[in-house]
Short mmCIF file of C-alpha atoms and ligand atoms in Angstrom, two decimals:
data_model
loop_
_atom_site.label_atom_id
_atom_site.label_comp_id
_atom_site.label_asym_id
_atom_site.label_seq_id
_atom_site.Cartn_x
_atom_site.Cartn_y
_atom_site.Cartn_z
CA MET I 1391 98.40 25.59 86.74
CA GLY I 1392 99.66 22.04 87.44
CA GLU I 1393 100.14 19.38 84.78
CA GLY I 1394 97.14 17.38 86.05
CA ARG I 1395 94.82 20.34 85.59
CA LYS I 1396 96.10 20.92 82.07
CA LYS I 1397 95.53 17.26 81.27
CA ILE I 1398 91.96 17.35 82.51
CA ALA I 1399 91.20 20.42 80.40
CA ARG I 1400 92.62 18.76 77.30
CA THR I 1401 90.87 15.40 77.84
CA VAL I 1402 87.45 17.04 78.03
CA TRP I 1403 88.26 18.98 74.91
CA GLY I 1404 89.18 15.73 73.13
CA THR I 1405 85.77 14.09 73.74
CA LEU I 1406 83.84 16.46 71.46
CA PRO I 1407 84.59 14.67 68.15
CA VAL I 1408 83.21 11.42 69.66
CA ILE I 1409 79.88 13.10 70.48
CA ASN I 1410 79.76 14.49 66.94
CA LYS I 1411 80.39 11.04 65.49
CA ILE I 1412 77.45 9.54 67.39
CA TYR I 1413 75.18 12.46 66.39
CA ASN I 1414 76.10 12.05 62.72
CA ARG I 1415 75.05 8.39 62.67
CA VAL I 1416 71.59 8.57 64.24
CA PRO I 1417 68.36 8.89 62.16
CA TYR I 1418 66.98 12.37 61.43
CA SER I 1419 64.15 12.18 63.97
CA ILE I 1420 66.67 11.38 66.70
CA LYS I 1421 68.84 14.30 65.55
CA ASN I 1422 65.89 16.63 66.23
CA ILE I 1423 65.40 15.12 69.69
CA LEU I 1424 69.10 15.41 70.50
CA ALA I 1425 69.21 19.02 69.22
CA SER I 1426 66.15 19.91 71.33
CA THR I 1427 67.51 18.25 74.45
CA TYR I 1428 70.77 20.10 73.99
CA GLY I 1429 68.80 23.30 73.32
CA ARG I 1430 66.84 22.96 76.56
CA ARG I 1431 70.10 22.66 78.46
CA LEU I 1432 71.43 25.75 76.71
CA TYR I 1433 68.22 27.66 77.46
CA ARG I 1434 68.51 26.90 81.18
CA ARG I 1435 72.19 27.78 81.27
CA ARG I 1436 71.70 31.04 79.41
CA TYR I 1437 68.38 32.37 80.65
CA ALA I 1438 67.47 30.66 83.94
CA ASN I 1439 70.69 32.22 85.12
CA LYS I 1440 70.69 34.70 88.01
CA TYR I 1441 73.32 36.89 86.33
CA TYR I 1442 71.18 37.08 83.18
CA LEU I 1443 68.05 38.04 85.10
CA ASP I 1444 69.89 40.63 87.15
CA ALA I 1445 71.69 42.25 84.19
CA ILE I 1446 68.99 42.87 81.55
CA ASP I 1447 67.44 46.09 82.95
CA LYS I 1448 70.84 47.53 83.85
CA ILE I 1449 72.19 46.94 80.34
CA ILE I 1450 69.19 48.76 78.88
CA GLU I 1451 69.58 51.63 81.35
CA ARG I 1452 73.28 52.14 80.51
CA GLU I 1453 72.34 52.90 76.90
CA THR I 1454 71.09 56.28 78.12
CA TRP I 1455 74.23 57.14 80.10
CA ASP I 1456 76.53 60.00 79.18
CA LEU I 1457 80.31 59.76 78.68
CA GLU I 1458 81.13 60.59 82.29
CA GLN I 1459 78.87 57.87 83.68
CA LEU I 1460 80.28 55.37 81.20
CA SER I 1461 83.88 56.29 82.07
CA LYS I 1462 83.25 55.81 85.80
CA TYR I 1463 81.59 52.50 85.08
CA GLN I 1464 84.56 51.31 82.99
CA ASP I 1465 87.04 52.23 85.76
CA ALA I 1466 84.98 50.31 88.31
CA CYS I 1467 84.75 47.23 86.05
CA LEU I 1468 88.47 47.38 85.40
CA SER I 1469 89.33 47.59 89.06
CA SER I 1470 87.29 44.49 89.97
CA LEU I 1471 88.57 42.55 86.94
CA LEU I 1472 92.20 43.30 87.80
CA SER I 1473 91.73 42.33 91.41
CA VAL I 1474 90.56 38.86 90.27
CA ALA I 1475 93.26 38.57 87.58
CA PHE I 1476 96.21 39.52 89.78
CA ARG I 1477 95.13 37.35 92.71
CA HIS I 1478 93.77 34.24 91.03
CA VAL I 1479 94.89 33.96 87.39
CA PRO I 1480 98.37 32.41 86.97
CA PHE I 1481 99.34 34.36 83.83
CA TYR I 1482 98.68 37.75 85.41
CA ARG I 1483 100.04 36.79 88.81
CA ASN I 1484 103.28 35.79 87.09
CA LEU I 1485 103.45 39.21 85.49
CA LEU I 1486 103.39 40.66 89.01
CA LYS I 1487 106.05 38.23 90.17
CA GLY I 1488 108.20 39.51 87.31
CA GLY I 1489 108.63 42.42 89.72
CA LYS I 1490 107.88 45.68 88.08
CA ILE I 1491 104.09 45.76 88.20
CA GLY I 1492 102.04 46.27 91.32
CA PRO I 1493 98.22 46.04 91.25
CA GLU I 1494 98.03 49.32 93.16
CA GLU I 1495 99.66 51.04 90.18
CA ILE I 1496 96.58 50.49 88.05
CA LYS I 1497 93.70 52.68 89.15
CA GLY I 1498 91.95 53.18 85.86
CA ARG I 1499 92.06 52.86 82.13
CA LYS I 1500 94.97 55.27 81.66
CA ASP I 1501 97.26 53.39 84.04
CA LEU I 1502 96.31 50.11 82.40
CA THR I 1503 97.64 51.13 79.02
CA VAL I 1504 100.93 52.32 80.53
CA VAL I 1505 101.62 49.48 82.92
CA LEU I 1506 100.40 46.28 81.27
CA PRO I 1507 101.67 44.91 77.93
CA VAL I 1508 99.30 44.03 75.09
CA LEU I 1509 98.38 40.37 74.94
CA ASP I 1510 98.91 38.38 71.79
CA LYS I 1511 96.44 35.59 71.01
CA SER I 1512 99.30 33.09 70.83
CA PHE I 1513 99.77 33.27 74.64
CA VAL I 1514 96.16 32.23 75.18
CA ARG I 1515 96.36 29.56 72.49
CA GLN I 1516 99.51 28.00 73.95
CA ALA I 1517 98.21 27.81 77.52
CA PRO I 1518 94.50 28.66 77.78
CA GLU I 1519 94.52 27.14 81.27
CA ASP I 1520 96.98 29.77 82.56
CA PHE I 1521 94.27 32.38 81.97
CA ILE I 1522 91.61 30.57 84.02
CA ASP I 1523 90.77 31.71 87.55
CA GLU I 1524 92.40 28.91 89.56
CA ARG I 1525 89.49 28.72 91.99
CA LEU I 1526 87.36 27.28 89.17
CA ASP I 1527 87.32 23.71 87.89
CA PRO I 1528 87.91 23.80 84.09
CA ARG I 1529 85.74 20.68 83.69
CA LYS I 1530 82.73 22.62 84.95
CA LEU I 1531 83.26 25.60 82.67
CA ASN I 1532 81.58 26.16 79.33
CA ARG I 1533 84.17 25.66 76.57
CA VAL I 1534 83.71 27.56 73.35
CA TYR I 1535 85.99 27.27 70.34
CA THR I 1536 86.91 29.98 67.93
CA SER I 1537 89.49 30.67 65.29
CA GLY I 1538 88.49 34.32 64.86
CA THR I 1539 89.79 36.49 62.09
CA THR I 1540 93.34 35.19 61.93
CA GLY I 1541 92.57 31.47 61.79
CA THR I 1542 94.23 30.90 65.18
CA PRO I 1543 92.36 28.10 67.01
CA LEU I 1544 91.48 29.06 70.56
CA CYS I 1545 89.56 27.55 73.45
CA ILE I 1546 87.63 30.04 75.55
CA TYR I 1547 86.37 29.02 79.00
CA ARG I 1548 83.32 30.78 80.43
CA ASP I 1549 81.59 30.45 83.76
CA GLU I 1550 77.93 30.88 84.72
CA ARG I 1551 78.36 34.62 85.19
CA ALA I 1552 79.98 35.11 81.79
CA ASP I 1553 77.26 33.09 80.03
CA GLY I 1554 74.47 34.93 81.84
CA LEU I 1555 75.92 38.36 81.08
CA ALA I 1556 76.74 37.49 77.47
CA TYR I 1557 73.17 36.39 76.76
CA ALA I 1558 71.77 39.40 78.59
CA PHE I 1559 73.77 41.61 76.22
CA TYR I 1560 72.47 39.63 73.21
CA GLU I 1561 68.91 40.00 74.43
CA ALA I 1562 69.13 43.70 75.35
CA ARG I 1563 71.11 44.92 72.36
CA TRP I 1564 70.40 42.46 69.51
CA ARG I 1565 66.81 41.34 70.09
CA LEU I 1566 64.57 43.50 72.29
CA PRO I 1567 65.12 46.69 70.22
CA TYR I 1568 63.61 44.90 67.21
CA GLY I 1569 60.54 43.46 68.93
CA ILE I 1570 61.92 39.94 69.34
CA SER I 1571 63.14 38.05 72.38
CA LYS I 1572 64.80 34.86 73.56
CA ASP I 1573 61.42 33.12 73.23
CA SER I 1574 60.72 34.11 69.62
CA ARG I 1575 60.67 31.46 66.90
CA TRP I 1576 63.69 31.93 64.69
CA ALA I 1577 65.98 30.50 62.06
CA MET I 1578 69.72 30.32 62.50
CA LEU I 1579 71.85 29.88 59.39
CA GLY I 1580 75.04 28.82 60.99
CA GLY I 1581 78.41 27.15 60.71
CA LYS I 1582 77.69 24.03 62.79
CA LEU I 1583 77.82 20.83 60.76
CA ILE I 1584 74.42 19.55 61.88
CA ILE I 1585 73.88 17.46 58.73
CA PRO I 1586 76.70 15.40 57.14
CA GLN I 1587 78.29 17.21 54.23
CA THR I 1588 77.74 14.18 51.97
CA GLN I 1589 73.93 14.35 52.31
CA ARG I 1590 72.46 15.48 48.98
CA LYS I 1591 68.79 15.86 49.79
CA PRO I 1592 66.80 17.88 52.33
CA PRO I 1593 66.36 18.27 55.26
CA PHE I 1594 69.52 20.31 55.84
CA TRP I 1595 68.23 21.60 59.17
CA VAL I 1596 67.11 20.49 62.61
CA TRP I 1597 64.37 21.88 64.82
CA ASN I 1598 65.78 22.76 68.23
CA ALA I 1599 62.62 23.01 70.38
CA GLY I 1600 64.69 24.07 73.41
CA LEU I 1601 65.56 27.38 71.77
CA ASN I 1602 62.55 27.64 69.39
CA GLN I 1603 65.20 27.54 66.70
CA LEU I 1604 65.33 26.14 63.18
CA TYR I 1605 69.05 25.53 62.81
CA MET I 1606 69.93 25.47 59.11
CA SER I 1607 73.27 24.38 57.69
CA SER I 1608 74.98 27.15 55.76
CA TYR I 1609 77.20 24.53 54.10
CA HIS I 1610 74.37 22.95 52.06
CA LEU I 1611 72.97 26.19 50.70
CA ALA I 1612 73.44 25.25 47.02
CA PRO I 1613 71.16 26.73 44.32
CA GLU I 1614 69.38 23.40 43.83
CA PHE I 1615 68.43 23.28 47.52
CA VAL I 1616 67.59 26.92 48.29
CA GLU I 1617 63.90 26.44 47.50
CA SER I 1618 63.66 23.70 50.12
CA TYR I 1619 65.22 26.06 52.70
CA LEU I 1620 62.69 28.77 51.84
CA GLU I 1621 59.74 26.34 52.03
CA GLU I 1622 60.85 25.14 55.45
CA ILE I 1623 61.22 28.72 56.71
CA LYS I 1624 57.71 29.50 55.49
CA ARG I 1625 56.26 26.39 57.08
CA ARG I 1626 57.76 27.17 60.49
CA ARG I 1627 56.24 30.69 60.79
CA LEU I 1628 59.35 32.35 62.18
CA GLU I 1629 59.76 35.83 63.63
CA TYR I 1630 63.34 36.43 62.66
CA ILE I 1631 66.44 35.00 61.00
CA HIS I 1632 70.07 35.20 62.13
CA GLY I 1633 73.05 34.21 60.00
CA TYR I 1634 76.09 35.02 57.91
CA ALA I 1635 75.48 37.93 55.54
CA SER I 1636 76.43 35.79 52.52
CA SER I 1637 73.95 33.04 53.46
CA LEU I 1638 71.11 35.50 54.13
CA TYR I 1639 71.88 37.13 50.80
CA THR I 1640 71.76 33.81 48.91
CA LEU I 1641 68.36 33.03 50.45
CA ALA I 1642 67.06 36.51 49.62
CA LEU I 1643 68.30 36.36 46.04
CA PHE I 1644 66.57 33.04 45.39
CA ALA I 1645 63.36 34.06 47.13
CA GLU I 1646 63.17 36.84 44.56
CA LYS I 1647 64.10 34.62 41.60
CA LEU I 1648 61.56 31.97 42.62
CA GLY I 1649 58.83 34.55 43.19
CA ILE I 1650 58.49 33.64 46.88
CA ASP I 1651 57.29 36.91 48.36
CA ASP I 1652 55.32 35.79 51.39
CA ILE I 1653 58.15 35.36 53.88
CA LYS I 1654 58.11 38.21 56.38
CA PHE I 1655 60.42 38.57 59.34
CA LYS I 1656 60.48 41.24 62.04
CA VAL I 1657 64.21 41.52 61.48
CA ALA I 1658 67.12 39.74 59.79
CA ILE I 1659 70.29 39.78 61.88
CA SER I 1660 73.62 39.49 60.12
CA ASN I 1661 76.72 38.27 61.92
CA ALA I 1662 80.36 37.19 61.53
CA GLU I 1663 80.84 38.61 58.03
CA PRO I 1664 80.82 42.11 56.62
CA LEU I 1665 77.31 43.11 55.55
CA TYR I 1666 77.51 45.00 52.26
CA PRO I 1667 74.87 47.56 51.23
CA TYR I 1668 73.73 45.45 48.24
CA GLN I 1669 73.20 42.49 50.58
CA ARG I 1670 71.27 44.59 53.10
CA LYS I 1671 69.01 45.92 50.36
CA LYS I 1672 68.23 42.52 48.86
CA ILE I 1673 67.62 40.78 52.20
CA SER I 1674 65.37 43.62 53.29
CA SER I 1675 63.28 43.61 50.11
CA SER I 1676 62.93 39.81 49.86
CA PHE I 1677 61.94 39.31 53.49
CA ASN I 1678 60.04 42.56 54.06
CA CYS I 1679 62.07 43.46 57.11
CA ARG I 1680 64.77 45.58 58.62
CA VAL I 1681 68.27 44.14 58.34
CA VAL I 1682 70.75 44.78 61.15
CA ASP I 1683 74.43 44.13 61.42
CA THR I 1684 76.17 42.91 64.58
CA TYR I 1685 79.73 42.69 65.79
CA GLY I 1686 80.93 40.26 68.43
CA CYS I 1687 83.41 37.61 69.42
CA THR I 1688 83.51 34.35 71.32
CA GLU I 1689 86.00 35.85 73.78
CA TRP I 1690 83.29 38.33 74.82
CA CYS I 1691 85.61 41.30 75.06
CA PHE I 1692 83.67 43.47 72.61
CA GLN I 1693 80.19 43.77 71.17
CA GLY I 1694 78.69 46.05 68.57
CA SER I 1695 75.02 46.69 67.84
CA GLU I 1696 73.21 48.83 65.30
CA CYS I 1697 71.30 51.99 66.16
CA SER I 1698 68.26 53.47 64.43
CA GLY I 1699 70.65 55.22 62.02
CA ASN I 1700 72.13 51.87 60.89
CA ARG I 1701 75.47 52.60 62.53
CA LEU I 1702 77.33 50.03 64.61
CA HIS I 1703 78.01 51.19 68.18
CA LEU I 1704 80.61 49.49 70.36
CA SER I 1705 79.31 48.68 73.86
CA PRO I 1706 81.62 50.34 76.42
CA ASP I 1707 80.07 48.22 79.18
CA VAL I 1708 81.22 44.97 77.50
CA GLY I 1709 84.87 45.98 77.51
CA PHE I 1710 87.40 48.74 77.41
CA PHE I 1711 88.95 49.01 73.98
CA GLU I 1712 91.91 50.70 72.36
CA VAL I 1713 92.74 51.13 68.68
CA LEU I 1714 96.50 50.69 68.25
CA ASP I 1715 99.09 50.83 65.46
CA ALA I 1716 101.75 48.18 64.74
CA SER I 1717 103.95 49.56 67.56
CA ASN I 1718 101.03 49.36 70.00
CA ASN I 1719 100.54 53.13 70.15
CA PRO I 1720 97.04 54.63 69.87
CA VAL I 1721 96.10 55.75 66.36
CA PRO I 1722 94.51 59.19 65.88
CA GLU I 1723 90.69 59.10 66.01
CA GLY I 1724 89.15 57.88 62.78
CA GLU I 1725 92.27 56.08 61.55
CA ILE I 1726 92.61 52.36 61.08
CA GLY I 1727 94.27 50.34 63.81
CA GLU I 1728 93.97 47.03 65.58
CA LEU I 1729 91.17 46.63 68.10
CA VAL I 1730 92.68 45.72 71.48
CA CYS I 1731 90.17 44.88 74.21
CA THR I 1732 89.88 44.30 77.94
CA GLY I 1733 86.72 42.29 78.48
CA PHE I 1734 84.40 42.90 81.45
CA VAL I 1735 82.12 39.90 80.84
CA ASN I 1736 84.33 36.86 81.39
CA TYR I 1737 86.11 36.80 84.76
CA ALA I 1738 86.67 33.03 84.47
CA GLN I 1739 89.36 33.61 81.82
CA PRO I 1740 90.18 37.33 81.88
CA LEU I 1741 91.65 38.81 78.72
CA ILE I 1742 93.35 42.14 79.34
CA ARG I 1743 94.62 44.34 76.48
CA TYR I 1744 93.88 41.44 74.16
CA LYS I 1745 94.77 41.82 70.49
CA THR I 1746 91.64 40.84 68.57
CA GLY I 1747 93.22 40.69 65.10
CA ASP I 1748 90.49 42.97 63.71
CA SER I 1749 91.52 46.20 62.00
CA VAL I 1750 88.92 48.87 62.75
CA ARG I 1751 88.15 52.54 62.43
CA VAL I 1752 86.31 54.11 65.39
CA SER I 1753 84.64 57.48 65.80
CA TYR I 1754 83.95 59.08 69.19
CA LYS I 1755 81.74 61.86 67.83
CA LYS I 1756 78.20 61.70 69.16
CA CYS I 1757 75.93 59.82 66.76
CA GLY I 1758 72.68 61.31 65.50
CA CYS I 1759 70.76 58.63 67.41
CA GLY I 1760 71.78 60.29 70.69
CA SER I 1761 73.91 57.43 72.03
CA SER I 1762 77.23 58.17 73.74
CA PHE I 1763 78.61 54.80 72.66
CA PRO I 1764 81.46 55.14 70.13
CA VAL I 1765 80.72 54.29 66.51
CA LEU I 1766 82.50 51.51 64.68
CA GLU I 1767 82.95 53.10 61.28
CA SER I 1768 84.41 50.00 59.65
CA VAL I 1769 85.91 46.59 60.32
CA GLU I 1770 88.68 46.04 57.83
CA GLY I 1771 89.99 42.70 59.00
CA ARG I 1772 87.01 40.52 58.23
CA CYS I 1773 86.64 41.11 54.54
CA ASP I 1774 87.44 37.54 53.64
CA ASP I 1775 86.69 36.25 50.19
CA LEU I 1776 84.05 33.66 49.60
CA ILE I 1777 84.87 30.35 47.96
CA ILE I 1778 82.66 29.02 45.19
CA LEU I 1779 82.01 25.30 44.96
CA GLU I 1780 81.14 23.13 41.97
CA ASP I 1781 77.46 22.94 42.91
CA GLY I 1782 77.25 26.74 43.07
CA ARG I 1783 77.50 27.16 46.82
CA ARG I 1784 79.29 30.27 48.02
CA VAL I 1785 80.91 29.69 51.37
CA GLY I 1786 82.22 32.52 53.50
CA ARG I 1787 83.83 31.98 56.84
CA LEU I 1788 85.33 28.52 57.22
CA ASP I 1789 86.37 28.92 60.87
CA PRO I 1790 84.89 25.64 62.04
CA VAL I 1791 87.37 23.72 59.87
CA PHE I 1792 90.09 24.78 62.31
CA LYS I 1793 88.14 24.74 65.54
CA GLN I 1794 89.34 21.45 66.90
CA GLU I 1795 92.53 20.97 68.82
CA MET I 1796 94.86 21.50 65.91
CA PRO I 1797 98.38 22.73 66.59
CA ILE I 1798 98.01 25.67 64.24
CA ILE I 1799 99.19 29.21 64.78
CA GLU I 1800 97.61 30.64 61.64
CA ALA I 1801 95.95 29.29 58.54
CA GLN I 1802 94.73 30.55 55.21
CA ILE I 1803 92.54 28.82 52.65
CA ILE I 1804 93.26 29.57 49.00
CA GLN I 1805 91.02 28.48 46.16
CA ASN I 1806 92.95 28.24 42.89
CA ASP I 1807 90.33 26.46 40.81
CA ILE I 1808 86.80 25.16 41.31
CA ASN I 1809 88.02 21.97 43.03
CA VAL I 1810 91.61 22.91 43.84
CA PHE I 1811 92.54 24.32 47.23
CA VAL I 1812 95.69 25.08 49.15
CA ILE I 1813 95.63 25.49 52.90
CA LYS I 1814 98.64 27.37 54.18
CA VAL I 1815 99.41 26.45 57.75
CA VAL I 1816 101.80 28.01 60.22
CA PRO I 1817 102.09 25.09 62.66
CA ASP I 1818 103.30 25.16 66.22
CA ASN I 1819 105.84 22.69 67.65
CA ALA I 1820 103.27 19.95 68.26
CA TRP I 1821 102.48 19.61 64.53
CA LYS I 1822 102.80 16.03 63.23
CA SER I 1823 102.30 14.52 59.81
CA ASN I 1824 98.89 13.06 60.74
CA ASP I 1825 97.65 16.56 61.56
CA GLU I 1826 97.89 17.24 57.86
CA LYS I 1827 95.56 14.34 57.17
CA ALA I 1828 93.14 15.46 59.89
CA LEU I 1829 93.03 18.98 58.50
CA ARG I 1830 92.41 17.72 54.96
CA GLN I 1831 89.58 15.51 56.24
CA SER I 1832 88.02 18.30 58.25
CA PHE I 1833 88.10 20.63 55.25
CA CYS I 1834 86.47 18.05 52.95
CA GLU I 1835 83.75 17.40 55.53
CA PHE I 1836 82.73 21.04 55.14
CA VAL I 1837 83.16 21.68 51.43
CA GLY I 1838 82.93 18.22 49.85
CA ASN I 1839 85.36 16.02 48.00
CA VAL I 1840 87.91 18.48 46.60
CA ASN I 1841 91.60 18.44 45.93
CA VAL I 1842 93.35 20.08 48.85
CA GLN I 1843 97.03 20.51 49.38
CA ILE I 1844 98.39 21.47 52.80
CA GLU I 1845 101.35 23.79 52.68
CA VAL I 1846 103.34 24.22 55.87
CA VAL I 1847 104.81 27.72 55.92
CA LYS I 1848 106.67 29.96 58.36
CA SER I 1849 104.34 32.93 57.96
CA ILE I 1850 101.33 34.11 56.01
CA PRO I 1851 101.73 37.42 54.20
CA ARG I 1852 99.27 40.22 54.93
CA THR I 1853 97.70 42.37 52.26
CA LYS I 1854 99.06 45.81 51.42
CA SER I 1855 96.82 47.43 54.00
CA GLY I 1856 97.94 44.93 56.61
CA LYS I 1857 94.81 42.78 56.47
CA PHE I 1858 94.92 39.10 57.16
CA LYS I 1859 92.77 37.16 54.76
CA ALA I 1860 91.57 33.83 56.12
CA VAL I 1861 90.14 32.92 52.71
CA ILE I 1862 91.36 33.91 49.27
CA SER I 1863 89.54 32.80 46.14
CA PHE I 1864 90.68 33.25 42.58
CA MET I 1865 87.26 32.14 41.36
CA GLY I 1866 85.66 35.59 41.27
CA GLY I 1867 83.51 35.11 44.36
CA ASN I 1868 84.79 38.14 46.18
CA ASP I 1869 82.82 41.23 46.93
CA LYS I 1870 83.81 43.14 43.83
CA ASN I 1871 82.06 40.58 41.66
CA LEU I 1872 79.21 39.88 43.99
CA SER I 1873 78.32 43.54 44.17
CA SER I 1874 77.35 43.38 40.54
CA GLU I 1875 73.89 41.89 40.09
CA LYS I 1876 74.86 40.71 36.64
CA ALA I 1877 77.64 38.49 37.99
CA ASN I 1878 75.05 36.64 40.03
CA GLU I 1879 72.83 35.55 37.19
CA GLY I 1880 74.54 32.18 36.96
CA VAL I 1881 74.01 31.43 40.69
ZN1 ZN B 3367 73.79 55.81 66.49
#
């Protein structure tokens, strides 16, 4: 990709903070209008999308397929993905130019794992544009930011096809099985900073009429405000709720404490954090509903959804995945390894043998529910601690702190005391002293006015079992303490 194209991609990226600044300054009623206008645009892009409409029934049908049908399907997907990647995506074409690889050498999944190297996230982070199909204009693509499990900021570009397919998978695997749909009224407890962090009184939410969605800030969910959240949820007559397990759990715990027992959802959908059994139980009893876990990523190279037996199944039609050890060799079935994926959804920016950073354990034995999809027994890499703030808030994933264009390879947030934080940063070459200031500011926007020291380091140590922890708290907010009901009495 030429320099001009790179510049365009980066300029568009740089305009986002300006839009946020304007949004933050307008009155609340205007915020609702802006959110709804934006929501209507999203609705059209996601659902009035020919790829979406065409995919739904097929996705549902594939759930009944046997292993042989699924294997054939994966080989076909792989062949068409590789033909795009080798012809039109600079990174992969350059691999071919390197000489030793010919596209004709890869006929199926087996050849793929022998011929192509695994792809580290840092390649995509350094030059996301090199992974874009050069026939597409990056300015017209949907840009989504993620820092994933390892705190590595990434920009993912998706085209109309990828968006349509992604939302068809959401609809078919995360909503329709539970009697809800894209048109249901719902609450999202999410990581977007829709209300300034400094605001100390409700509302901490906006109504997005475009998506029938009550978007609630998970950053303001302090004990003193939980009742207002619950009242708003009641008032809106919602069919389901979707959010981080820790936020859903906080709501459920307070609903019980406050004696609010008339909120009933069809389902509560947990995402982005591990869902522990004690959380599932409490959320289910407080909101009179089934609780389901999900597994997904912004890169759209894997997706997991729960079956009737409460087990997470990986969708083989979303991507081909491998579970590899530190030397990139497959681990024996049932052992922990890194999830490495080749995504079939996003042809605009193909990711082939992409290291996700998640440590998982996968079983290929047929599940009692009858599905041939493999079972994700556990995700080890996302067991981040929660931080506890002075006002009692427990905050889990802090990804959005890093989601802007920060020259960071990896980062870890450490809480040493109630108001004392250290952020360890492994910077890349573009790191300048004012990036430190920007990172400190971004962090305080999310958690409030705390003491935060930025520590530039060469590497971030993993835990004994090889896990990367994006957040470490020495305040006792981790799972071991949370799993005890008694430890929560002071919440
Ligand atoms: Zn199952």
